Every structure is written in C-alpha cells, then in structure tokens.
Amino acid sequence: MPFRRNRWWATALGGVLLLFAIGCPAATPPPAELDDRTDALPLTPYLSYLHDKSAVDSADDAWRLIAAGRFERVPNGKTAFGFQQGAYWFHAKVVNRNADEPYWMLVQSFALLDRVDVYLRYPDGHIVHHASGDSLPFSARSISYRHPNFRIALPPGETVDLLVRTQSQSSMQVPLELYTPAAFTSLSRDSQFVMGVYYGILLALFVYNLVLWLTLRDASYFWYLFHISAFGLVLFTLNGYSFEHLWPNSPWLANVAVPLSICLAIVGMQQFSRNFLELPKRFPRGNIVSLCVIAVCVSLGIAALWLPYRIATPWATRAVIVSVLWTVTVAIVVLRRGYMPARLFLVAWALFLTGAAMIAALAFGLLPKNMMTEYGVQIGSALEMLLLSIALSYRYASLRNENERIAAEANLQLERKVAQRTQEVRSTLMQLED
C-alpha cells in the first residue's frame, strides 16, 4: 500500500510539472551586453524568433507579438532553417556598455538572402529602419562587403530593441553578429586573404592545365578547365563576390547565377569523369547514366532562367549530391576493373564529397554554421582540384608509358621478323650455292 501511494503521488507530481511546462512560455533570452572587452558578439544566444509563414506581418505587428510573448527562443542554438517560405522575424535586446564605441556593425553572414530589414527601437520610442539583401542593389549596403551589413547606433548605457526581418527564396540562414568598426575591418581583411588564397590556387591550376591542354589537346584537360571555371563561379556567387564585383546592380542575375553555375559545374564534372575514366570503353552502362545526368542538368540550367529561385536552387543542390555520389560510384567500378588512375581520382572526389555534403547540409539546416561547414567546401574543392591535376599528370604518364611499351613490343617483334627473314634468305642462298 505505501508503494502504491508513493507511485500515485509521483504520477500526480509528474502530471503537474508537465502541465506547468506546457503552459509556461519559453524563457526570454537575456539581453546582449557589449562592454569594452567585446570586439565581436554572435547574437544567436540572445535571439528570439517568429516564423511568419504568410509573410504579411508588418514591423508594428511584430512589436505587438513581442510584447504578447509570441516570440520563441531560437531552436537548438542555430539560425539555419533550410528552404522555407514566408518571413522570419528575430528580436534581441542590446545594451552597449562601451562608452568608446557608440556605433557598431551588424553583419548578416550569409550572402544569398533576398531581403534583410533591420529595425532599431530606442528608449525614447523612435525607430530607425535599414534594408539590405541581394534583391536590392549592392550600393544599399552600409559598407561594400560581400555580406549584408548595417552601421547602427547603440548609445552607451541604453537598452535598444533590435528587430530583424528576413525573407528569401534561398536557404534561410541568418547568422547575426555585432562588430566594432575595427573588428569588422579585421574580419573583412582576413576573409579577403583566405578567399584570395583559395582563388589563387584555382587560378594557378587553371593556367597550368590550360598550357597542358594547348600542348596535348587532350579532352580531359579541357573538361577539367571547364569544371574549375564553373565551380569557381559557384563559390564566387555563394560567397557574395559575384554580386559585389560582377553584377552589383542586377538582383535578377544574383539569383539566377546560383542554380545556373551549379548546373554548369555538374556538367563539367560529369564530362571530365567520362573522359578521364574512359567510361565509353570501360563502363558503357555507367557512361549512359552519366550522359543522362548531363542532360538533366542542362535542362535544369536552362529552366533556372525562368523557374523561381526557391524551386531551382534546392533541385540544383540535390543534383550536386547525386552527381558526386554517382561519380564516386563509377570511379569505384572502373578501379575494380583494373584502371589504376582511378585511385587518385577517387580520393579527390571523396574530399570534394565531404565539402559538398557540408554545404548542402548547411543549406537544408541539418548542420550549424561554423568555420568547417562554411569553408569546408573551399578546403575540399581546393584539395580535390590539386589531386585531380596530379591524377591527370599520372594518367598522361601512364598513357605515355603504355605507348612506349607498345612501341617497344612492336620494335621487338619487327626485329624478330627481320632476323627470321634474314635467316630464311641465308638458308635460301646456301641452297642455291649447293
């Protein structure tokens, strides 16, 4: 009987706690405090958010919903939600305790969001509005930088309400960070250096293999150059440099360039694989599948000129994963059939697969945004391009050695035939003498 009574009390207490947990709203995030030791501050731990699925709420509606406690804590500490319709609102309270820094830089570190609206409500009630994103000309940004950024006033000692609205046909990734002007300058410089090193590697590989293609006229080198150029354009677009340097006044091109460049990179990838692995001869059925993948990507690339971005880009992202997995599959098949150059090819694509899987998982909200997921594709692709260049050299050396072996065997057979003929002539002459 005591055991039953204790179990009843435990059940009742658990039910009360469950009802309390369901009935109580999530705890309000703490305010983001900026002091003289803070140079940069990620805002994710201090954000609450609301998904406006119909994208009809105004800023006044959002302020009322905040007051009513309708905003929730950011789930799992990440602001990557994948491909979503509607608009997302984010709210945080910011307190600036650094008297030497009345102005801060708010950076949204994802280049492909269509529209980012920032509202600042000050203690006296007045509201300041800023807007950016790749649906607006590049000149709308506070500073010429690849990511949307805003120079905002944060009076020392005052609590400011920060409200951010984002809407995009791209993947909904909203990493918000505050920087001092000096820290933002350092961030920009370091980012330019890292990307400069990456594109410098691609340019060096491009020039080196261009010289080899002009010398050897091997189709594999041409498709390798095509793949380097197309994939370089993909990352140039994803990192925001295309919008900054190539078409700063064309939001339409900023959207179309993403799925179109992805499709071109897949076409180059498949064509290079077909030539390098000699699929028509070594794996005819796989060659047919690769041609089908190329046809689908060409069709998708053409359709991307008219399809909405929210449809074309997710399909192009899925096509990357399918294409890379298929390329790895045919490489394994050809390697098992005794084609040794496929070994380096397989290692190269394994590295690229890792980086591509990271960026695809980040786009769909499966992985958080950090250094590895953001730059993993650059690291993987740089190693992949380098190994593919080495694999091309190895393949050329193998073909040259094979040609030398065939020529040596032909010469040996010719020498044997000459010796045999000479012996036959001698025998005939001896018979004539007799």
Tab-separated table of C-alpha atoms in Angstrom:
chain	number	residue	atom	x	y	z
A	1	MET	CA	0.000	0.000	0.000
A	2	PRO	CA	2.757	2.611	0.770
A	3	PHE	CA	4.383	1.752	-2.539
A	4	ARG	CA	1.108	2.373	-4.420
A	5	ARG	CA	0.576	5.662	-2.555
A	6	ASN	CA	4.098	6.877	-3.423
A	7	ARG	CA	3.640	5.891	-7.047
A	8	TRP	CA	0.339	7.804	-7.179
A	9	TRP	CA	1.983	10.925	-5.750
A	10	ALA	CA	4.867	10.616	-8.211
A	11	THR	CA	2.432	10.331	-11.130
A	12	ALA	CA	0.415	13.315	-9.941
A	13	LEU	CA	3.543	15.410	-9.438
A	14	GLY	CA	4.812	14.478	-12.913
A	15	GLY	CA	1.475	15.485	-14.440
A	16	VAL	CA	1.536	18.846	-12.667
A	17	LEU	CA	5.091	19.505	-13.838
A	18	LEU	CA	4.170	18.537	-17.407
A	19	LEU	CA	1.159	20.883	-17.400
A	20	PHE	CA	3.341	23.635	-15.973
A	21	ALA	CA	5.966	23.107	-18.674
A	22	ILE	CA	3.326	23.146	-21.420
A	23	GLY	CA	1.507	26.169	-20.076
A	24	CYS	CA	4.552	28.334	-19.473
A	25	PRO	CA	6.205	30.121	-22.370
A	26	ALA	CA	9.879	29.601	-23.145
A	27	ALA	CA	12.252	31.706	-21.094
A	28	THR	CA	13.046	35.111	-22.578
A	29	PRO	CA	16.639	35.327	-23.860
A	30	PRO	CA	18.949	37.571	-21.829
A	31	PRO	CA	19.971	40.931	-23.287
A	32	ALA	CA	23.186	41.063	-25.324
A	33	GLU	CA	25.658	43.191	-23.381
A	34	LEU	CA	28.575	44.914	-25.093
A	35	ASP	CA	31.450	46.063	-22.912
A	36	ASP	CA	34.917	47.428	-23.565
A	37	ARG	CA	36.305	43.877	-23.877
A	38	THR	CA	33.872	42.898	-26.620
A	39	ASP	CA	35.052	43.242	-30.202
A	40	ALA	CA	32.614	40.782	-31.771
A	41	LEU	CA	29.472	39.150	-30.422
A	42	PRO	CA	27.329	36.441	-32.092
A	43	LEU	CA	23.694	37.269	-31.375
A	44	THR	CA	22.217	33.763	-31.681
A	45	PRO	CA	22.127	33.063	-27.876
A	46	TYR	CA	20.221	36.314	-27.342
A	47	LEU	CA	17.658	35.937	-30.122
A	48	SER	CA	14.006	35.019	-30.078
A	49	TYR	CA	12.213	34.415	-33.347
A	50	LEU	CA	8.852	34.063	-35.090
A	51	HIS	CA	8.081	32.366	-38.413
A	52	ASP	CA	5.565	34.451	-40.343
A	53	LYS	CA	4.553	31.771	-42.871
A	54	SER	CA	2.356	34.080	-44.916
A	55	ALA	CA	4.873	36.987	-44.807
A	56	VAL	CA	2.107	39.528	-44.084
A	57	ASP	CA	3.118	40.886	-40.664
A	58	SER	CA	4.459	44.426	-40.524
A	59	ALA	CA	7.014	45.774	-38.072
A	60	ASP	CA	4.195	47.123	-35.886
A	61	ASP	CA	2.647	43.636	-35.827
A	62	ALA	CA	5.999	42.167	-34.826
A	63	TRP	CA	6.405	44.641	-31.953
A	64	ARG	CA	2.921	43.698	-30.653
A	65	LEU	CA	3.723	39.981	-30.923
A	66	ILE	CA	6.939	40.520	-28.970
A	67	ALA	CA	5.016	42.289	-26.219
A	68	ALA	CA	2.489	39.412	-26.181
A	69	GLY	CA	5.285	36.847	-25.709
A	70	ARG	CA	4.686	35.142	-29.066
A	71	PHE	CA	8.376	35.037	-29.990
A	72	GLU	CA	10.286	31.848	-29.050
A	73	ARG	CA	13.890	31.034	-28.314
A	74	VAL	CA	15.955	30.061	-31.352
A	75	PRO	CA	15.755	26.229	-31.555
A	76	ASN	CA	18.907	24.230	-30.805
A	77	GLY	CA	21.005	27.381	-30.772
A	78	LYS	CA	21.093	27.694	-34.580
A	79	THR	CA	19.552	30.122	-37.045
A	80	ALA	CA	19.671	27.855	-40.121
A	81	PHE	CA	16.179	26.698	-41.087
A	82	GLY	CA	16.683	25.300	-44.612
A	83	PHE	CA	14.479	26.240	-47.549
A	84	GLN	CA	11.356	27.828	-46.042
A	85	GLN	CA	8.552	30.008	-47.319
A	86	GLY	CA	7.407	33.159	-45.600
A	87	ALA	CA	9.423	35.552	-43.466
A	88	TYR	CA	11.403	35.122	-40.247
A	89	TRP	CA	11.490	37.740	-37.505
A	90	PHE	CA	14.280	37.900	-34.934
A	91	HIS	CA	14.396	40.029	-31.797
A	92	ALA	CA	17.096	40.826	-29.260
A	93	LYS	CA	17.719	43.464	-26.619
A	94	VAL	CA	21.163	45.034	-26.866
A	95	VAL	CA	22.880	47.028	-24.121
A	96	ASN	CA	26.034	48.932	-25.040
A	97	ARG	CA	28.269	49.478	-22.009
A	98	ASN	CA	31.275	50.582	-24.050
A	99	ALA	CA	31.366	54.368	-23.955
A	100	ASP	CA	34.091	54.481	-26.610
A	101	GLU	CA	32.024	52.660	-29.271
A	102	PRO	CA	28.672	54.384	-29.966
A	103	TYR	CA	28.471	52.803	-33.449
A	104	TRP	CA	28.602	49.079	-34.231
A	105	MET	CA	28.433	46.955	-37.385
A	106	LEU	CA	25.613	44.413	-37.613
A	107	VAL	CA	26.579	41.706	-40.115
A	108	GLN	CA	24.312	39.016	-41.518
A	109	SER	CA	26.907	36.426	-42.592
A	110	PHE	CA	25.025	34.731	-45.420
A	111	ALA	CA	25.302	36.345	-48.823
A	112	LEU	CA	22.203	34.945	-50.556
A	113	LEU	CA	19.291	36.299	-48.513
A	114	ASP	CA	16.951	38.313	-50.727
A	115	ARG	CA	15.803	40.862	-48.174
A	116	VAL	CA	17.027	41.836	-44.707
A	117	ASP	CA	15.202	44.594	-42.816
A	118	VAL	CA	16.620	45.905	-39.532
A	119	TYR	CA	14.559	47.959	-37.082
A	120	LEU	CA	16.107	49.655	-34.036
A	121	ARG	CA	13.765	50.940	-31.314
A	122	TYR	CA	15.386	53.318	-28.841
A	123	PRO	CA	14.249	54.130	-25.268
A	124	ASP	CA	12.615	57.391	-26.385
A	125	GLY	CA	10.382	55.375	-28.769
A	126	HIS	CA	11.776	56.424	-32.151
A	127	ILE	CA	12.558	53.653	-34.657
A	128	VAL	CA	15.327	53.540	-37.286
A	129	HIS	CA	14.994	51.253	-40.318
A	130	HIS	CA	17.751	49.790	-42.531
A	131	ALA	CA	17.374	47.432	-45.529
A	132	SER	CA	19.763	45.241	-47.500
A	133	GLY	CA	19.940	41.880	-49.293
A	134	ASP	CA	20.561	40.780	-52.868
A	135	SER	CA	17.087	41.871	-54.001
A	136	LEU	CA	18.390	45.434	-53.608
A	137	PRO	CA	21.351	46.992	-55.452
A	138	PHE	CA	24.720	46.363	-53.824
A	139	SER	CA	25.050	50.084	-53.093
A	140	ALA	CA	22.285	49.766	-50.459
A	141	ARG	CA	24.803	48.254	-48.027
A	142	SER	CA	26.472	50.410	-45.417
A	143	ILE	CA	29.935	49.181	-46.434
A	144	SER	CA	30.936	47.485	-49.696
A	145	TYR	CA	31.251	43.967	-48.323
A	146	ARG	CA	30.055	40.603	-49.604
A	147	HIS	CA	27.633	40.050	-46.696
A	148	PRO	CA	24.698	42.349	-45.842
A	149	ASN	CA	25.846	44.778	-43.158
A	150	PHE	CA	24.420	47.733	-41.255
A	151	ARG	CA	26.087	50.544	-39.362
A	152	ILE	CA	23.867	51.019	-36.318
A	153	ALA	CA	23.944	53.488	-33.460
A	154	LEU	CA	23.973	51.977	-29.953
A	155	PRO	CA	24.110	54.824	-27.394
A	156	PRO	CA	26.204	53.784	-24.372
A	157	GLY	CA	24.190	52.775	-21.330
A	158	GLU	CA	20.875	52.436	-23.205
A	159	THR	CA	18.875	49.303	-23.987
A	160	VAL	CA	17.970	49.109	-27.683
A	161	ASP	CA	15.436	46.687	-29.174
A	162	LEU	CA	16.812	45.053	-32.309
A	163	LEU	CA	14.244	43.593	-34.712
A	164	VAL	CA	15.349	41.812	-37.908
A	165	ARG	CA	13.068	40.558	-40.672
A	166	THR	CA	14.457	38.172	-43.319
A	167	GLN	CA	12.739	36.798	-46.374
A	168	SER	CA	14.353	34.816	-49.178
A	169	GLN	CA	13.825	32.146	-51.786
A	170	SER	CA	17.255	30.819	-50.849
A	171	SER	CA	18.154	28.750	-47.806
A	172	MET	CA	17.110	30.594	-44.642
A	173	GLN	CA	20.398	31.084	-42.801
A	174	VAL	CA	20.539	34.122	-40.517
A	175	PRO	CA	23.803	34.286	-38.544
A	176	LEU	CA	23.788	37.751	-36.969
A	177	GLU	CA	26.867	39.245	-35.333
A	178	LEU	CA	27.843	42.613	-33.907
A	179	TYR	CA	31.345	44.016	-34.513
A	180	THR	CA	33.174	47.135	-33.554
A	181	PRO	CA	34.320	49.061	-36.647
A	182	ALA	CA	37.918	47.956	-36.038
A	183	ALA	CA	36.912	44.296	-35.604
A	184	PHE	CA	34.798	44.462	-38.772
A	185	THR	CA	37.776	45.830	-40.709
A	186	SER	CA	39.900	42.962	-39.413
A	187	LEU	CA	37.182	40.459	-40.341
A	188	SER	CA	36.969	41.838	-43.867
A	189	ARG	CA	40.746	41.744	-44.285
A	190	ASP	CA	41.078	38.169	-43.022
A	191	SER	CA	38.180	36.986	-45.156
A	192	GLN	CA	39.654	38.592	-48.263
A	193	PHE	CA	43.005	36.938	-47.541
A	194	VAL	CA	41.504	33.448	-47.122
A	195	MET	CA	39.399	33.704	-50.264
A	196	GLY	CA	42.311	35.252	-52.155
A	197	VAL	CA	44.461	32.231	-51.325
A	198	TYR	CA	41.689	29.885	-52.478
A	199	TYR	CA	41.062	31.625	-55.789
A	200	GLY	CA	44.812	31.996	-56.289
A	201	ILE	CA	45.148	28.205	-56.072
A	202	LEU	CA	42.320	27.766	-58.595
A	203	LEU	CA	43.867	30.326	-60.945
A	204	ALA	CA	47.302	28.660	-60.765
A	205	LEU	CA	45.800	25.243	-61.502
A	206	PHE	CA	43.753	26.738	-64.339
A	207	VAL	CA	46.784	28.321	-66.042
A	208	TYR	CA	48.946	25.213	-65.568
A	209	ASN	CA	46.356	22.878	-67.068
A	210	LEU	CA	45.482	25.380	-69.812
A	211	VAL	CA	49.091	25.204	-71.015
A	212	LEU	CA	48.961	21.397	-70.914
A	213	TRP	CA	45.667	21.349	-72.837
A	214	LEU	CA	47.035	23.684	-75.515
A	215	THR	CA	50.095	21.444	-75.786
A	216	LEU	CA	48.496	17.993	-75.619
A	217	ARG	CA	44.970	18.692	-76.911
A	218	ASP	CA	43.585	16.079	-74.514
A	219	ALA	CA	39.806	16.428	-73.957
A	220	SER	CA	40.218	15.569	-70.257
A	221	TYR	CA	42.206	18.761	-69.705
A	222	PHE	CA	39.526	20.849	-71.431
A	223	TRP	CA	36.726	19.486	-69.243
A	224	TYR	CA	38.926	19.866	-66.178
A	225	LEU	CA	39.325	23.570	-67.055
A	226	PHE	CA	35.567	23.818	-67.623
A	227	HIS	CA	34.889	22.281	-64.201
A	228	ILE	CA	37.382	24.587	-62.445
A	229	SER	CA	35.830	27.671	-64.067
A	230	ALA	CA	32.225	26.667	-63.354
A	231	PHE	CA	32.875	25.601	-59.768
A	232	GLY	CA	34.901	28.754	-59.146
A	233	LEU	CA	31.852	30.731	-60.322
A	234	VAL	CA	29.645	28.711	-57.944
A	235	LEU	CA	31.714	29.674	-54.912
A	236	PHE	CA	32.233	33.211	-56.195
A	237	THR	CA	28.438	33.533	-56.205
A	238	LEU	CA	27.779	31.727	-52.919
A	239	ASN	CA	30.352	33.870	-51.137
A	240	GLY	CA	28.762	37.085	-52.402
A	241	TYR	CA	31.656	38.212	-54.606
A	242	SER	CA	29.711	37.928	-57.868
A	243	PHE	CA	27.072	40.339	-56.607
A	244	GLU	CA	29.802	42.640	-55.330
A	245	HIS	CA	32.078	42.666	-58.401
A	246	LEU	CA	30.265	41.257	-61.465
A	247	TRP	CA	26.614	42.364	-61.350
A	248	PRO	CA	26.082	44.721	-58.365
A	249	ASN	CA	23.034	46.358	-59.984
A	250	SER	CA	21.274	43.184	-61.144
A	251	PRO	CA	19.401	41.315	-58.377
A	252	TRP	CA	17.959	39.012	-61.075
A	253	LEU	CA	21.429	37.796	-62.084
A	254	ALA	CA	22.380	37.449	-58.417
A	255	ASN	CA	19.578	34.864	-58.052
A	256	VAL	CA	19.882	33.127	-61.441
A	257	ALA	CA	23.667	32.737	-61.162
A	258	VAL	CA	23.419	30.283	-58.253
A	259	PRO	CA	21.474	27.384	-59.857
A	260	LEU	CA	22.915	28.096	-63.319
A	261	SER	CA	26.557	27.948	-62.169
A	262	ILE	CA	25.829	24.800	-60.140
A	263	CYS	CA	24.412	23.074	-63.237
A	264	LEU	CA	27.424	24.127	-65.323
A	265	ALA	CA	29.779	22.750	-62.666
A	266	ILE	CA	27.929	19.395	-62.682
A	267	VAL	CA	28.132	19.199	-66.494
A	268	GLY	CA	31.876	19.836	-66.353
A	269	MET	CA	32.235	17.281	-63.560
A	270	GLN	CA	30.437	14.540	-65.489
A	271	GLN	CA	32.180	15.241	-68.787
A	272	PHE	CA	35.577	15.215	-67.109
A	273	SER	CA	34.729	11.925	-65.370
A	274	ARG	CA	33.603	10.324	-68.648
A	275	ASN	CA	36.860	11.256	-70.374
A	276	PHE	CA	39.253	10.646	-67.520
A	277	LEU	CA	37.787	7.256	-66.537
A	278	GLU	CA	37.272	6.247	-70.181
A	279	LEU	CA	33.681	5.274	-69.407
A	280	PRO	CA	32.595	4.572	-73.029
A	281	LYS	CA	35.184	1.778	-73.123
A	282	ARG	CA	35.477	0.643	-69.504
A	283	PHE	CA	31.892	1.097	-68.207
A	284	PRO	CA	29.418	1.620	-71.108
A	285	ARG	CA	26.277	1.449	-68.954
A	286	GLY	CA	27.696	3.930	-66.497
A	287	ASN	CA	28.551	6.179	-69.425
A	288	ILE	CA	24.870	6.205	-70.438
A	289	VAL	CA	23.825	7.183	-66.899
A	290	SER	CA	26.399	9.999	-66.888
A	291	LEU	CA	25.010	11.298	-70.175
A	292	CYS	CA	21.522	11.278	-68.643
A	293	VAL	CA	22.789	13.274	-65.646
A	294	ILE	CA	24.339	15.797	-68.042
A	295	ALA	CA	21.070	16.097	-69.992
A	296	VAL	CA	19.078	16.668	-66.782
A	297	CYS	CA	21.491	19.354	-65.555
A	298	VAL	CA	21.495	21.144	-68.911
A	299	SER	CA	17.679	21.176	-68.837
A	300	LEU	CA	17.652	22.400	-65.228
A	301	GLY	CA	20.180	25.128	-66.022
A	302	ILE	CA	18.042	26.406	-68.901
A	303	ALA	CA	14.879	26.183	-66.787
A	304	ALA	CA	16.584	28.150	-63.984
A	305	LEU	CA	16.330	31.250	-66.183
A	306	TRP	CA	12.532	31.128	-65.690
A	307	LEU	CA	11.917	28.958	-62.628
A	308	PRO	CA	11.537	30.664	-59.235
A	309	TYR	CA	14.724	30.646	-57.218
A	310	ARG	CA	13.080	28.687	-54.391
A	311	ILE	CA	12.457	25.797	-56.842
A	312	ALA	CA	15.603	25.848	-58.995
A	313	THR	CA	18.192	26.149	-56.221
A	314	PRO	CA	17.034	23.242	-53.996
A	315	TRP	CA	16.897	20.978	-57.045
A	316	ALA	CA	20.342	22.113	-58.152
A	317	THR	CA	21.649	21.428	-54.627
A	318	ARG	CA	20.196	17.922	-54.703
A	319	ALA	CA	21.721	17.396	-58.155
A	320	VAL	CA	25.172	18.172	-56.720
A	321	ILE	CA	24.858	15.405	-54.129
A	322	VAL	CA	23.517	12.883	-56.669
A	323	SER	CA	26.199	13.774	-59.205
A	324	VAL	CA	29.081	13.487	-56.751
A	325	LEU	CA	27.805	10.155	-55.391
A	326	TRP	CA	27.439	8.819	-58.933
A	327	THR	CA	30.943	10.000	-59.853
A	328	VAL	CA	32.382	8.185	-56.832
A	329	THR	CA	30.413	5.051	-57.803
A	330	VAL	CA	31.730	4.901	-61.382
A	331	ALA	CA	35.262	5.576	-60.116
A	332	ILE	CA	34.997	2.563	-57.779
A	333	VAL	CA	33.671	0.371	-60.598
A	334	VAL	CA	36.446	1.397	-63.003
A	335	LEU	CA	39.103	0.986	-60.292
A	336	ARG	CA	37.896	-2.553	-59.553
A	337	ARG	CA	38.233	-3.302	-63.244
A	338	GLY	CA	41.924	-2.529	-63.047
A	339	TYR	CA	42.191	1.114	-64.122
A	340	MET	CA	44.810	2.459	-61.701
A	341	PRO	CA	44.495	6.226	-62.431
A	342	ALA	CA	41.013	5.994	-60.893
A	343	ARG	CA	42.632	5.648	-57.447
A	344	LEU	CA	43.750	9.289	-57.180
A	345	PHE	CA	40.530	10.348	-58.872
A	346	LEU	CA	38.524	8.563	-56.180
A	347	VAL	CA	40.478	10.170	-53.326
A	348	ALA	CA	39.995	13.614	-54.878
A	349	TRP	CA	36.242	13.217	-55.202
A	350	ALA	CA	35.964	11.830	-51.679
A	351	LEU	CA	37.424	15.109	-50.378
A	352	PHE	CA	35.088	17.123	-52.564
A	353	LEU	CA	32.137	14.984	-51.480
A	354	THR	CA	32.845	15.829	-47.852
A	355	GLY	CA	32.889	19.558	-48.528
A	356	ALA	CA	29.834	19.461	-50.824
A	357	ALA	CA	27.879	17.414	-48.287
A	358	MET	CA	28.698	20.004	-45.607
A	359	ILE	CA	27.424	22.961	-47.629
A	360	ALA	CA	24.307	21.046	-48.745
A	361	ALA	CA	23.534	20.013	-45.153
A	362	LEU	CA	24.054	23.625	-44.070
A	363	ALA	CA	21.658	24.825	-46.795
A	364	PHE	CA	18.927	22.443	-45.593
A	365	GLY	CA	19.512	23.323	-41.930
A	366	LEU	CA	20.958	19.937	-40.965
A	367	LEU	CA	24.285	21.326	-39.707
A	368	PRO	CA	25.061	24.532	-37.778
A	369	LYS	CA	27.034	27.333	-39.401
A	370	ASN	CA	30.656	27.282	-38.244
A	371	MET	CA	34.145	27.502	-39.703
A	372	MET	CA	34.182	23.937	-41.049
A	373	THR	CA	30.703	23.964	-42.582
A	374	GLU	CA	31.196	27.446	-44.070
A	375	TYR	CA	34.660	26.867	-45.564
A	376	GLY	CA	34.616	23.059	-45.819
A	377	VAL	CA	33.677	23.148	-49.485
A	378	GLN	CA	36.568	25.541	-50.240
A	379	ILE	CA	39.048	23.307	-48.454
A	380	GLY	CA	37.676	20.128	-50.010
A	381	SER	CA	37.453	21.566	-53.513
A	382	ALA	CA	40.977	23.032	-53.391
A	383	LEU	CA	42.396	19.638	-52.391
A	384	GLU	CA	40.189	17.958	-54.993
A	385	MET	CA	41.391	20.253	-57.796
A	386	LEU	CA	45.009	19.703	-56.775
A	387	LEU	CA	44.632	15.915	-56.664
A	388	LEU	CA	42.755	15.886	-59.965
A	389	SER	CA	45.608	17.815	-61.552
A	390	ILE	CA	48.049	15.248	-60.181
A	391	ALA	CA	45.749	12.453	-61.405
A	392	LEU	CA	45.747	13.962	-64.892
A	393	SER	CA	49.550	14.015	-64.881
A	394	TYR	CA	49.618	10.432	-63.608
A	395	ARG	CA	47.157	9.374	-66.305
A	396	TYR	CA	49.214	11.085	-69.001
A	397	ALA	CA	52.372	9.412	-67.686
A	398	SER	CA	50.561	6.039	-67.672
A	399	LEU	CA	49.389	6.539	-71.235
A	400	ARG	CA	52.880	7.574	-72.315
A	401	ASN	CA	54.410	4.532	-70.620
A	402	GLU	CA	51.806	2.318	-72.258
A	403	ASN	CA	52.566	3.820	-75.654
A	404	GLU	CA	56.298	3.328	-75.081
A	405	ARG	CA	55.664	-0.278	-74.055
A	406	ILE	CA	53.550	-0.909	-77.151
A	407	ALA	CA	56.193	0.733	-79.351
A	408	ALA	CA	58.947	-1.322	-77.707
A	409	GLU	CA	56.972	-4.546	-78.231
A	410	ALA	CA	56.322	-3.583	-81.848
A	411	ASN	CA	60.026	-2.886	-82.397
A	412	LEU	CA	60.964	-6.189	-80.780
A	413	GLN	CA	58.505	-8.081	-82.960
A	414	LEU	CA	59.853	-6.252	-86.025
A	415	GLU	CA	63.435	-7.152	-85.100
A	416	ARG	CA	62.425	-10.785	-84.676
A	417	LYS	CA	60.701	-10.810	-88.048
A	418	VAL	CA	63.745	-9.189	-89.684
A	419	ALA	CA	66.043	-11.756	-88.075
A	420	GLN	CA	63.740	-14.557	-89.186
A	421	ARG	CA	63.628	-13.209	-92.746
A	422	THR	CA	67.408	-12.810	-92.776
A	423	GLN	CA	67.821	-16.401	-91.664
A	424	GLU	CA	65.420	-17.573	-94.352
A	425	VAL	CA	67.324	-15.623	-97.047
A	426	ARG	CA	70.616	-17.097	-95.877
A	427	SER	CA	69.183	-20.573	-95.981
A	428	THR	CA	67.880	-19.945	-99.489
A	429	LEU	CA	71.255	-18.625	-100.673
A	430	MET	CA	73.036	-21.642	-99.211
A	431	GLN	CA	70.662	-23.936	-101.028
A	432	LEU	CA	71.264	-22.043	-104.274
A	433	GLU	CA	75.038	-22.361	-103.792
A	434	ASP	CA	74.672	-26.110	-103.295
